[in-house]
Amino acid sequence: MATETLSRERVLEIIEECGGDKEHLLSILIEIQRECRRNYINEASAKVVAEKLDIPLVQLYDILTFYAMLETKPRGRYIIEVCNNAPCYISKSHVMAKFLRKELGINFGETTPDGMFSLQYMPCVGACNIGPVIKIGDKVYGNLNEDRIRKILKELRENAQ
Ligand code: FES
């Protein structure tokens, strides 16, 4: 279950669950981020990983900032990723992107003030036949229109209660 910050014990458990060594560092970091409600790796968690795997903290931060999928600052509980590749564009993904910006009151790369949603672009996820497509967590939503997006946002807000 996602929590705002992970305890030291939980970070240590994740390290073990993901293989327990440096070779599995990326999986460990992704899992820590996934469990954090705000979709990022905070300094306390990074320190536990660095200490446990005997990696200098500076080197760990090099890795955290190298990979676009890893984040060191809080993001939205739900990250809405909009596919911006050509097939989705032809299916009007840019219109859906504009609608999402308006509905959420944020631009791409930003997070709503309540910490609920972040908006970002993503590359093709292979669901071009149901474009325009967005992805939230592991779930892909296709055949989008404004009504469907409103419903998705409403459901997510309700789930977060
Ligand atoms: S182009 Fe959007 S899912 Fe393939």
XYZ file of C-alpha atoms in Angstrom, residues 5 7 11 27 39 51 54 60 75 83 88 93 96-97 105 108 121 129 143 145 152 160:
22
model
C 7.083 8.122 3.500
C 9.967 3.549 7.159
C 13.051 0.222 2.705
C 14.484 -2.486 -9.302
C 5.883 8.812 -6.411
C 24.164 2.631 3.425
C 27.501 0.443 0.346
C 23.273 7.150 -5.728
C 4.941 14.259 -7.444
C 1.210 9.329 -25.174
C -1.969 8.889 -30.844
C -3.968 13.110 -28.147
C -6.883 15.380 -24.765
C -3.622 16.839 -23.429
C -5.181 23.555 -13.929
C 2.922 19.130 -18.214
C 4.198 12.845 -21.622
C -5.070 0.941 -31.949
C -10.360 5.586 -26.771
C -12.727 11.628 -24.995
C -11.431 8.653 -14.791
C -8.102 8.598 -2.846
